Amino acid sequence: TCYDGIHIYDAQKGTELLSFKGPDQPSNTLDWSPDGKRIVTGDIGKKIQVWDIEKKSKTFEIEEKTASISSVRFSPDGKQIASTSSDT
């Protein structure tokens, strides 16, 4: 991810497959859902955001406590999200 949106590239050719407006703040971390349909991002603005790749839109967001998000991960079944921040 980057400040101007979320960009998805072909891992073998390097060509951009998809891009859409992403977080308003630069992201520190990103993870794919196990089903490949969603992305979760964590940004310097203390937000965790879940994105629907097909719709190119934000599904929901969670505002963290006091610090930027350093890591986010989906659980293996995709039903939970774990995060760490610089205050944890």
PDB file of C-alpha atoms in Angstrom:
ATOM      1  CA  THR A   1       0.000   0.000   0.000  1.00  0.00           C
ATOM      2  CA  CYS A   2       1.003   3.582  -0.242  1.00  0.00           C
ATOM      3  CA  TYR A   3      -0.330   7.022   0.521  1.00  0.00           C
ATOM      4  CA  ASP A   4      -2.088   7.337  -2.849  1.00  0.00           C
ATOM      5  CA  GLY A   5      -3.968   4.051  -2.597  1.00  0.00           C
ATOM      6  CA  ILE A   6      -3.732   0.301  -2.704  1.00  0.00           C
ATOM      7  CA  HIS A   7      -1.900  -1.209  -5.656  1.00  0.00           C
ATOM      8  CA  ILE A   8      -1.900  -4.900  -6.542  1.00  0.00           C
ATOM      9  CA  TYR A   9       0.721  -6.261  -8.929  1.00  0.00           C
ATOM     10  CA  ASP A  10       1.276  -9.490 -10.797  1.00  0.00           C
ATOM     11  CA  ALA A  11       4.028 -11.211  -8.817  1.00  0.00           C
ATOM     12  CA  GLN A  12       5.703 -12.693 -11.899  1.00  0.00           C
ATOM     13  CA  LYS A  13       5.343  -9.925 -14.486  1.00  0.00           C
ATOM     14  CA  GLY A  14       5.392  -6.861 -12.237  1.00  0.00           C
ATOM     15  CA  THR A  15       2.394  -5.332 -13.995  1.00  0.00           C
ATOM     16  CA  GLU A  16      -0.273  -3.539 -12.016  1.00  0.00           C
ATOM     17  CA  LEU A  17      -3.479  -5.563 -11.878  1.00  0.00           C
ATOM     18  CA  LEU A  18      -5.624  -3.316  -9.729  1.00  0.00           C
ATOM     19  CA  SER A  19      -5.475  -0.050  -7.839  1.00  0.00           C
ATOM     20  CA  PHE A  20      -7.968   1.906  -5.786  1.00  0.00           C
ATOM     21  CA  LYS A  21      -8.112   4.691  -3.226  1.00  0.00           C
ATOM     22  CA  GLY A  22      -6.842   3.312   0.032  1.00  0.00           C
ATOM     23  CA  PRO A  23      -6.145   4.682   3.483  1.00  0.00           C
ATOM     24  CA  ASP A  24      -5.949   8.444   3.998  1.00  0.00           C
ATOM     25  CA  GLN A  25      -2.693   7.975   5.923  1.00  0.00           C
ATOM     26  CA  PRO A  26       0.384   5.993   4.855  1.00  0.00           C
ATOM     27  CA  SER A  27       0.083   2.318   5.783  1.00  0.00           C
ATOM     28  CA  ASN A  28       2.674   0.442   7.810  1.00  0.00           C
ATOM     29  CA  THR A  29       1.245  -3.020   7.239  1.00  0.00           C
ATOM     30  CA  LEU A  30      -1.112  -5.041   5.052  1.00  0.00           C
ATOM     31  CA  ASP A  31      -2.456  -8.592   4.999  1.00  0.00           C
ATOM     32  CA  TRP A  32      -4.669 -10.603   2.628  1.00  0.00           C
ATOM     33  CA  SER A  33      -7.669 -12.497   3.942  1.00  0.00           C
ATOM     34  CA  PRO A  34      -7.414 -16.285   3.539  1.00  0.00           C
ATOM     35  CA  ASP A  35     -10.137 -16.236   0.861  1.00  0.00           C
ATOM     36  CA  GLY A  36      -8.281 -13.526  -1.098  1.00  0.00           C
ATOM     37  CA  LYS A  37     -11.299 -11.201  -1.170  1.00  0.00           C
ATOM     38  CA  ARG A  38     -10.240  -8.653   1.446  1.00  0.00           C
ATOM     39  CA  ILE A  39      -7.178  -6.733   2.548  1.00  0.00           C
ATOM     40  CA  VAL A  40      -6.592  -5.327   6.026  1.00  0.00           C
ATOM     41  CA  THR A  41      -4.313  -2.305   6.454  1.00  0.00           C
ATOM     42  CA  GLY A  42      -2.840  -0.584   9.491  1.00  0.00           C
ATOM     43  CA  ASP A  43      -1.741   3.014   9.175  1.00  0.00           C
ATOM     44  CA  ILE A  44       0.169   5.746  10.963  1.00  0.00           C
ATOM     45  CA  GLY A  45      -3.154   7.459  11.693  1.00  0.00           C
ATOM     46  CA  LYS A  46      -4.020   4.727  14.246  1.00  0.00           C
ATOM     47  CA  LYS A  47      -6.598   3.043  11.998  1.00  0.00           C
ATOM     48  CA  ILE A  48      -7.158  -0.569  11.008  1.00  0.00           C
ATOM     49  CA  GLN A  49      -9.166  -0.732   7.798  1.00  0.00           C
ATOM     50  CA  VAL A  50     -10.639  -3.682   5.930  1.00  0.00           C
ATOM     51  CA  TRP A  51     -11.027  -3.349   2.151  1.00  0.00           C
ATOM     52  CA  ASP A  52     -13.163  -5.325  -0.285  1.00  0.00           C
ATOM     53  CA  ILE A  53     -10.884  -5.948  -3.262  1.00  0.00           C
ATOM     54  CA  GLU A  54     -13.644  -6.652  -5.774  1.00  0.00           C
ATOM     55  CA  LYS A  55     -15.676  -3.557  -4.847  1.00  0.00           C
ATOM     56  CA  LYS A  56     -12.551  -1.432  -4.328  1.00  0.00           C
ATOM     57  CA  SER A  57     -14.048  -0.016  -1.158  1.00  0.00           C
ATOM     58  CA  LYS A  58     -13.591   0.085   2.583  1.00  0.00           C
ATOM     59  CA  THR A  59     -15.744  -2.431   4.478  1.00  0.00           C
ATOM     60  CA  PHE A  60     -15.081  -0.992   7.939  1.00  0.00           C
ATOM     61  CA  GLU A  61     -12.439   0.622  10.120  1.00  0.00           C
ATOM     62  CA  ILE A  62     -11.316   0.420  13.733  1.00  0.00           C
ATOM     63  CA  GLU A  63      -9.658   3.364  15.463  1.00  0.00           C
ATOM     64  CA  GLU A  64      -6.815   2.201  17.707  1.00  0.00           C
ATOM     65  CA  LYS A  65      -5.887   3.763  21.039  1.00  0.00           C
ATOM     66  CA  THR A  66      -2.875   6.013  20.950  1.00  0.00           C
ATOM     67  CA  ALA A  67      -0.269   4.864  18.452  1.00  0.00           C
ATOM     68  CA  SER A  68       0.251   3.955  14.823  1.00  0.00           C
ATOM     69  CA  ILE A  69      -0.427   0.372  13.785  1.00  0.00           C
ATOM     70  CA  SER A  70       2.740  -1.651  13.255  1.00  0.00           C
ATOM     71  CA  SER A  71       1.234  -5.006  12.220  1.00  0.00           C
ATOM     72  CA  VAL A  72      -2.133  -6.512  11.234  1.00  0.00           C
ATOM     73  CA  ARG A  73      -2.976 -10.136  10.384  1.00  0.00           C
ATOM     74  CA  PHE A  74      -6.100 -12.096   9.554  1.00  0.00           C
ATOM     75  CA  SER A  75      -6.657 -15.308  11.491  1.00  0.00           C
ATOM     76  CA  PRO A  76      -6.379 -18.500   9.406  1.00  0.00           C
ATOM     77  CA  ASP A  77     -10.177 -18.659   9.042  1.00  0.00           C
ATOM     78  CA  GLY A  78     -10.469 -14.932   8.240  1.00  0.00           C
ATOM     79  CA  LYS A  79     -12.914 -14.262  11.069  1.00  0.00           C
ATOM     80  CA  GLN A  80     -10.583 -12.269  13.320  1.00  0.00           C
ATOM     81  CA  ILE A  81      -7.888  -9.647  12.927  1.00  0.00           C
ATOM     82  CA  ALA A  82      -4.913  -9.264  15.253  1.00  0.00           C
ATOM     83  CA  SER A  83      -2.955  -6.014  15.483  1.00  0.00           C
ATOM     84  CA  THR A  84       0.021  -4.525  17.254  1.00  0.00           C
ATOM     85  CA  SER A  85       0.877  -0.877  17.705  1.00  0.00           C
ATOM     86  CA  SER A  86       3.858   0.990  19.031  1.00  0.00           C
ATOM     87  CA  ASP A  87       2.131   1.398  22.411  1.00  0.00           C
ATOM     88  CA  THR A  88       1.618  -2.364  22.968  1.00  0.00           C
TER      89      THR A  88
END
